Amino acid sequence: MRAVDVFVDGLDLDKLGFVGVQSLDTGRPGYHPGMMLKLYIYGYLNRVPSSRRLERECQRNIEMIWLTGQLAPDFKTIADIRKDNGKAICEVCREFVALCRKLDSLVAASVAIDGSKFKAVNARDKNFTEAKMKRRLERIDESIARYLSQLETADRHGDAVPEAKVERLKGKIEKLKEETVRLNAINAEI
């Protein structure tokens, strides 16, 4: 926590674009952006992203009490500092990376991973392995055989089977043949 304290105190917050660095002459001064930035960085380092949880941490966590100088802003104030100073916080991150490079903490072989989560699509129809392809093609062949046998049954029974059912079965067979062609093309790529 001392490193965060020293780092933030060494920044020129006004130059970085933080709102409220210089207090207005009227009214009571708000929380200093430096203290709020320390709070934000603490939350990032300790995986406490919620402004409501950060508010609770300010009241109970001894590290946070020391870091904020016994100040306990409410969750709305914490949320507003992120909203109002988003660009400036990005600048602070850039300054931190520059500092790490200057201290040789980051080298070309270093890899950093944060807690970011990205929405990904790994749907069954988009994910293929050789074994999956083989099983899917076998299932399609089984379905085609089943539909063909149903068509043969319909032919034997003649007019007792409605024409709509026969057309529907023929349509299913065509779709399965198209799917087989598509899967064979993907299998060739694999």
Rosetta silent file (secondary structure, phi, psi, omega in degrees, C-alpha in Angstrom):
SEQUENCE: MRAVDVFVDGLDLDKLGFVGVQSLDTGRPGYHPGMMLKLYIYGYLNRVPSSRRLERECQRNIEMIWLTGQLAPDFKTIADIRKDNGKAICEVCREFVALCRKLDSLVAASVAIDGSKFKAVNARDKNFTEAKMKRRLERIDESIARYLSQLETADRHGDAVPEAKVERLKGKIEKLKEETVRLNAINAEI
SCORE:     score description
SCORE:     0.000 S_00000001
   1 L     0.000  -29.516  179.048    0.000    0.000    0.000 S_00000001
   2 H   -65.971  -34.889  178.330    2.923    2.313    0.594 S_00000001
   3 H   -64.227  -40.918  177.611    3.965    1.914   -3.052 S_00000001
   4 H   -63.763  -43.823 -179.509    0.492    2.995   -4.175 S_00000001
   5 H   -60.369  -48.073 -178.939    0.624    5.949   -1.778 S_00000001
   6 H   -67.064  -41.413 -179.533    4.056    7.098   -3.025 S_00000001
   7 H   -61.361  -48.927 -177.925    3.162    6.532   -6.684 S_00000001
   8 H   -67.595  -39.129  179.004   -0.060    8.559   -6.528 S_00000001
   9 H   -64.763  -25.690  179.944    1.546   11.324   -4.474 S_00000001
  10 L   -84.332   -4.801 -178.946    4.250   11.642   -7.152 S_00000001
  11 L   -86.878  147.562  171.961    1.741   12.201   -9.961 S_00000001
  12 L   -93.550   90.278 -173.074    0.708   15.597  -11.298 S_00000001
  13 H   -64.871  -32.646  179.023   -3.035   14.931  -11.182 S_00000001
  14 H   -65.064  -43.478  179.524   -3.943   18.329  -12.623 S_00000001
  15 H   -66.698  -33.964  179.692   -1.756   17.692  -15.688 S_00000001
  16 H   -73.820  -16.014  175.382   -3.238   14.195  -16.090 S_00000001
  17 L   104.170   17.773  178.614   -6.729   15.688  -16.295 S_00000001
  18 L   -73.846  140.245  179.449   -8.343   14.873  -12.950 S_00000001
  19 L   -85.626  136.081  174.156  -11.361   16.977  -12.026 S_00000001
  20 L    88.609   17.235  177.812  -11.328   18.734   -8.650 S_00000001
  21 L   -68.082  -43.733  176.589   -7.588   18.922   -7.981 S_00000001
  22 L   -93.574  121.716 -178.555   -7.892   22.640   -7.273 S_00000001
  23 L   -69.846  147.488  175.007  -10.624   23.335   -4.698 S_00000001
  24 L   -78.705  157.624 -179.475  -13.254   25.925   -5.443 S_00000001
  25 L   -75.286  -20.778 -177.015  -13.498   28.978   -3.193 S_00000001
  26 L  -101.598  149.217  175.536  -17.151   28.313   -2.432 S_00000001
  27 L    71.748 -176.877  179.380  -18.607   25.499   -0.383 S_00000001
  28 L   -85.029  143.606  179.126  -16.797   22.643    1.280 S_00000001
  29 L   -69.015  145.294  177.000  -13.985   20.955   -0.625 S_00000001
  30 L   -81.188 -177.917  176.036  -14.732   17.518   -2.054 S_00000001
  31 L   -64.960  138.684 -179.816  -12.568   14.454   -1.679 S_00000001
  32 L   -69.085  136.425 -179.000   -9.158   14.992   -3.239 S_00000001
  33 H   -59.686  -27.459  177.920   -8.744   13.062   -6.498 S_00000001
  34 H   -63.885  -44.642  178.581   -5.423   11.693   -5.244 S_00000001
  35 H   -65.526  -40.341 -179.786   -7.095    9.956   -2.318 S_00000001
  36 H   -68.393  -34.230  176.919   -9.863    8.674   -4.585 S_00000001
  37 H   -66.591  -39.979  175.999   -7.273    7.381   -7.080 S_00000001
  38 H   -60.108  -41.573  178.601   -5.547    5.492   -4.256 S_00000001
  39 H   -62.106  -45.679  179.926   -8.916    3.998   -3.379 S_00000001
  40 H   -62.684  -45.983 -179.962   -9.506    3.003   -6.997 S_00000001
  41 H   -64.132  -41.192  176.831   -6.030    1.437   -7.359 S_00000001
  42 H   -58.175  -45.210  179.087   -6.478   -0.455   -4.084 S_00000001
  43 H   -61.280  -40.058  179.439   -9.743   -1.845   -5.390 S_00000001
  44 H   -66.466  -45.386 -177.868   -8.099   -2.924   -8.639 S_00000001
  45 H   -67.310  -29.675 -176.027   -5.157   -4.600   -6.909 S_00000001
  46 L  -106.781   15.389  176.870   -7.380   -6.442   -4.426 S_00000001
  47 L    55.127   49.121  175.848  -10.141   -7.401   -6.866 S_00000001
  48 L  -122.785   80.932 -174.896  -12.750   -5.165   -5.301 S_00000001
  49 L   -81.985  -21.502 -174.623  -14.362   -3.491   -8.329 S_00000001
  50 L   -74.908  133.157  178.875  -17.707   -2.620   -6.757 S_00000001
  51 H   -67.186  -31.813  177.565  -18.099    0.914   -5.420 S_00000001
  52 H   -68.697  -38.680  177.851  -20.372   -0.405   -2.639 S_00000001
  53 H   -70.811  -34.816  176.392  -17.754   -2.929   -1.550 S_00000001
  54 H   -64.760  -36.927  176.651  -15.061   -0.237   -1.672 S_00000001
  55 H   -59.947  -44.987  178.706  -17.248    1.906    0.609 S_00000001
  56 H   -64.250  -40.270  179.513  -17.390   -0.972    3.120 S_00000001
  57 H   -61.545  -36.443  179.013  -13.630   -1.530    2.839 S_00000001
  58 H   -63.090  -24.434 -177.200  -13.038    2.155    3.718 S_00000001
  59 H   -95.376  -20.110 -173.677  -14.881    1.598    6.996 S_00000001
  60 H  -123.997  -26.506 -174.711  -13.430   -1.745    8.096 S_00000001
  61 L   -87.413  122.668 -175.261  -10.107   -2.507    6.360 S_00000001
  62 H   -64.653  -35.362  176.822   -7.106   -1.069    8.218 S_00000001
  63 H   -62.474  -44.126 -178.849   -5.031   -0.771    5.016 S_00000001
  64 H   -68.246  -39.218  178.191   -7.789    1.221    3.363 S_00000001
  65 H   -60.971  -42.686  178.482   -8.294    3.399    6.439 S_00000001
  66 H   -66.529  -43.831 -175.821   -4.566    4.246    6.398 S_00000001
  67 H   -64.754  -36.915 -177.955   -4.506    4.788    2.634 S_00000001
  68 H   -91.737   -1.435 -179.175   -7.483    7.159    2.638 S_00000001
  69 L    68.471   39.718  178.939   -6.449    9.013    5.779 S_00000001
  70 L    65.174   20.552  174.682   -9.548    7.805    7.701 S_00000001
  71 L   -92.946  146.706 -178.645  -11.896    9.175    5.079 S_00000001
  72 L  -135.428   83.615  178.810  -14.844    7.033    4.017 S_00000001
  73 L   -68.429  154.093  178.903  -16.546    8.268    0.840 S_00000001
  74 L   -81.305  169.724 -173.628  -19.906    6.782   -0.057 S_00000001
  75 H   -62.712  -32.960 -179.043  -20.406    4.464   -3.035 S_00000001
  76 H   -66.640  -40.670  178.355  -21.862    7.197   -5.253 S_00000001
  77 H   -64.812  -40.592  179.002  -18.769    9.362   -4.822 S_00000001
  78 H   -65.592  -42.362  178.768  -16.530    6.396   -5.626 S_00000001
  79 H   -64.993  -38.224 -179.032  -18.581    5.581   -8.723 S_00000001
  80 H   -66.375  -34.110 -179.229  -18.485    9.240   -9.818 S_00000001
  81 H   -64.892  -37.078  177.495  -14.667    9.411   -9.648 S_00000001
  82 H   -69.129  -42.245 -177.133  -14.500    6.551  -12.159 S_00000001
  83 H   -68.247  -44.571 -174.415  -17.170    8.087  -14.362 S_00000001
  84 H   -78.962  -22.315 -173.466  -15.791   11.660  -14.312 S_00000001
  85 L  -124.351   30.676 -177.787  -12.096   10.792  -14.617 S_00000001
  86 H   -57.766  -44.700 -179.688  -12.013    7.758  -16.914 S_00000001
  87 H   -66.271  -40.180  179.736   -9.569    9.325  -19.367 S_00000001
  88 H   -66.883  -36.121  177.870   -7.314   10.537  -16.555 S_00000001
  89 H   -64.897  -36.717  175.014   -7.272    7.060  -14.987 S_00000001
  90 H   -62.635  -39.253  177.305   -6.075    5.697  -18.355 S_00000001
  91 H   -63.494  -38.980  177.788   -3.286    8.273  -18.279 S_00000001
  92 H   -62.834  -41.768  177.737   -2.306    7.080  -14.777 S_00000001
  93 H   -61.144  -40.592  178.112   -2.109    3.513  -16.087 S_00000001
  94 H   -63.494  -42.029  177.617    0.136    4.742  -18.898 S_00000001
  95 H   -61.984  -39.386 -179.117    2.360    6.534  -16.344 S_00000001
  96 H   -65.602  -42.302  177.856    2.565    3.349  -14.278 S_00000001
  97 H   -64.432  -40.157  177.608    3.681    1.275  -17.268 S_00000001
  98 H   -62.517  -41.121  177.799    6.288    3.945  -18.125 S_00000001
  99 H   -63.047  -43.629  179.003    7.549    3.830  -14.528 S_00000001
 100 H   -62.221  -38.100  178.026    7.791    0.024  -14.633 S_00000001
 101 H   -67.591  -39.328  179.643    9.771    0.214  -17.871 S_00000001
 102 H   -64.546  -34.986  179.455   12.083    2.816  -16.370 S_00000001
 103 L   -87.132    6.359 -177.413   12.672    0.535  -13.366 S_00000001
 104 L    56.868   33.022  175.717   13.215   -2.453  -15.721 S_00000001
 105 L   -81.915  -24.516  177.697   10.264   -4.250  -14.162 S_00000001
 106 L  -113.828  127.848  175.006    8.852   -4.996  -17.601 S_00000001
 107 L  -121.622  173.712 -175.805   10.947   -6.678  -20.237 S_00000001
 108 L   -61.662  -28.194 -177.322   10.017   -7.934  -23.680 S_00000001
 109 L   -85.672   -5.591 -178.193    9.462  -11.473  -22.367 S_00000001
 110 L   -75.546  142.143  175.645    7.033  -10.377  -19.639 S_00000001
 111 L  -126.593  128.692  179.476    3.387  -11.191  -20.003 S_00000001
 112 L  -115.305  135.176  179.213    0.784   -9.494  -17.835 S_00000001
 113 L  -125.177  128.561  175.827   -2.735  -10.805  -17.423 S_00000001
 114 L  -104.738 -171.493 -175.764   -5.452   -8.882  -15.673 S_00000001
 115 L   -89.477   22.860 -178.129   -8.904  -10.003  -14.630 S_00000001
 116 L   -65.769  144.104  177.491  -10.618   -8.957  -17.844 S_00000001
 117 L  -122.903  132.633 -178.959  -13.418  -11.157  -19.082 S_00000001
 118 L  -118.892  139.075  177.410  -14.416  -11.294  -22.700 S_00000001
 119 L   -74.101  128.486 -178.842  -17.568  -12.743  -24.101 S_00000001
 120 L  -125.596  154.345  177.844  -16.702  -15.623  -26.356 S_00000001
 121 L  -115.517  115.541  177.266  -18.741  -17.839  -28.593 S_00000001
 122 L  -128.791   53.527 -176.787  -17.841  -21.497  -28.539 S_00000001
 123 L   -66.468  156.638 -178.545  -21.099  -22.876  -29.813 S_00000001
 124 H   -58.444  -35.384 -178.687  -21.423  -26.516  -30.727 S_00000001
 125 H   -79.651   -6.499 -178.646  -21.809  -25.645  -34.403 S_00000001
 126 H  -113.570   -1.649 -174.691  -18.605  -23.568  -34.420 S_00000001
 127 L  -116.856  118.521 -174.829  -16.316  -25.923  -32.485 S_00000001
 128 L  -131.355  139.473  167.119  -14.868  -28.920  -34.350 S_00000001
 129 L  -129.434  168.932 -179.278  -12.414  -31.721  -33.685 S_00000001
 130 H   -62.425  -41.843 -179.750  -11.768  -34.779  -35.821 S_00000001
 131 H   -64.899  -41.945  178.607  -13.666  -37.052  -33.416 S_00000001
 132 H   -62.887  -41.771 -179.446  -16.622  -34.647  -33.296 S_00000001
 133 H   -61.772  -43.100 -179.172  -16.695  -34.428  -37.077 S_00000001
 134 H   -62.715  -45.950  179.505  -16.730  -38.206  -37.364 S_00000001
 135 H   -62.995  -43.420 -178.283  -19.587  -38.547  -34.843 S_00000001
 136 H   -65.217  -42.179  178.625  -21.634  -35.786  -36.459 S_00000001
 137 H   -64.982  -38.342  176.928  -21.251  -37.238  -39.929 S_00000001
 138 H   -63.291  -43.024  179.178  -22.244  -40.687  -38.600 S_00000001
 139 H   -63.548  -39.545  178.508  -25.341  -39.183  -36.949 S_00000001
 140 H   -64.344  -42.855  177.823  -26.280  -37.401  -40.156 S_00000001
 141 H   -61.736  -40.744  177.260  -25.907  -40.645  -42.117 S_00000001
 142 H   -62.590  -42.449  179.706  -28.108  -42.421  -39.556 S_00000001
 143 H   -63.785  -42.346  179.193  -30.727  -39.677  -39.833 S_00000001
 144 H   -62.227  -44.007  178.994  -30.708  -39.864  -43.619 S_00000001
 145 H   -61.554  -41.588  178.889  -31.116  -43.663  -43.464 S_00000001
 146 H   -62.847  -43.929  179.966  -33.998  -43.280  -40.981 S_00000001
 147 H   -66.985  -38.410  177.909  -35.760  -40.727  -43.207 S_00000001
 148 H   -64.315  -40.216  177.993  -35.256  -42.877  -46.294 S_00000001
 149 H   -66.012  -34.610  176.390  -36.782  -45.870  -44.512 S_00000001
 150 H   -66.515  -37.277  177.019  -39.734  -43.686  -43.502 S_00000001
 151 H   -65.846  -40.124  177.414  -40.127  -42.657  -47.136 S_00000001
 152 H   -62.525  -41.497  177.489  -40.059  -46.321  -48.209 S_00000001
 153 H   -61.754  -41.992  178.932  -42.734  -47.082  -45.614 S_00000001
 154 H   -64.078  -37.284  178.368  -44.789  -44.192  -46.957 S_00000001
 155 H   -66.111  -38.313 -179.548  -44.403  -45.544  -50.501 S_00000001
 156 H   -67.714  -35.345 -178.186  -45.607  -48.997  -49.406 S_00000001
 157 H   -83.367   -9.517  174.660  -48.688  -47.601  -47.684 S_00000001
 158 H    66.096 -125.625 -173.879  -49.566  -45.518  -50.693 S_00000001
 159 H   -75.216   -8.809 -178.707  -52.305  -42.927  -50.196 S_00000001
 160 H   -67.701  -25.157  179.894  -52.640  -43.642  -46.448 S_00000001
 161 L   -95.467  127.448 -179.241  -49.615  -41.370  -45.783 S_00000001
 162 L   -63.282  146.340  179.414  -50.264  -37.663  -46.385 S_00000001
 163 H   -61.701  -32.319 -179.436  -48.263  -35.996  -49.150 S_00000001
 164 H   -61.981  -38.749  179.720  -47.167  -33.251  -46.692 S_00000001
 165 H   -66.574  -41.128  179.068  -45.312  -35.814  -44.569 S_00000001
 166 H   -62.767  -44.575  178.805  -43.498  -37.167  -47.609 S_00000001
 167 H   -63.384  -40.186  179.289  -42.483  -33.638  -48.671 S_00000001
 168 H   -63.448  -42.574  178.787  -41.321  -32.842  -45.154 S_00000001
 169 H   -64.378  -40.766  177.581  -39.144  -35.965  -45.056 S_00000001
 170 H   -63.307  -39.034  177.266  -37.647  -35.117  -48.464 S_00000001
 171 H   -63.455  -40.077  178.675  -36.893  -31.588  -47.191 S_00000001
 172 H   -65.438  -39.994  178.962  -35.147  -33.004  -44.123 S_00000001
 173 H   -62.896  -42.078  178.538  -33.053  -35.294  -46.286 S_00000001
 174 H   -61.848  -42.887  178.808  -31.984  -32.340  -48.443 S_00000001
 175 H   -63.537  -41.321  179.252  -31.010  -30.302  -45.362 S_00000001
 176 H   -65.556  -37.111  177.202  -28.996  -33.200  -43.981 S_00000001
 177 H   -66.346  -38.660  176.229  -27.178  -33.612  -47.303 S_00000001
 178 H   -63.928  -41.776  178.223  -26.335  -29.884  -47.289 S_00000001
 179 H   -63.769  -37.473  177.857  -25.051  -30.195  -43.714 S_00000001
 180 H   -62.920  -42.453  178.456  -22.922  -33.176  -44.787 S_00000001
 181 H   -62.668  -44.046  179.834  -21.375  -31.100  -47.567 S_00000001
 182 H   -62.976  -45.604 -179.147  -20.673  -28.236  -45.114 S_00000001
 183 H   -66.725  -35.505  176.035  -19.119  -30.576  -42.532 S_00000001
 184 H   -64.364  -36.651  176.414  -17.005  -32.271  -45.183 S_00000001
 185 H   -65.522  -42.587  177.650  -15.659  -28.869  -46.225 S_00000001
 186 H   -66.161  -40.078  179.012  -14.787  -28.051  -42.589 S_00000001
 187 H   -61.588  -36.526  177.020  -13.254  -31.502  -42.179 S_00000001
 188 H   -64.965  -36.460  177.302  -11.032  -30.805  -45.196 S_00000001
 189 H   -67.711  -37.599 -179.763   -9.834  -27.601  -43.509 S_00000001
 190 L   -64.128    0.000    0.000   -9.040  -29.470  -40.302 S_00000001
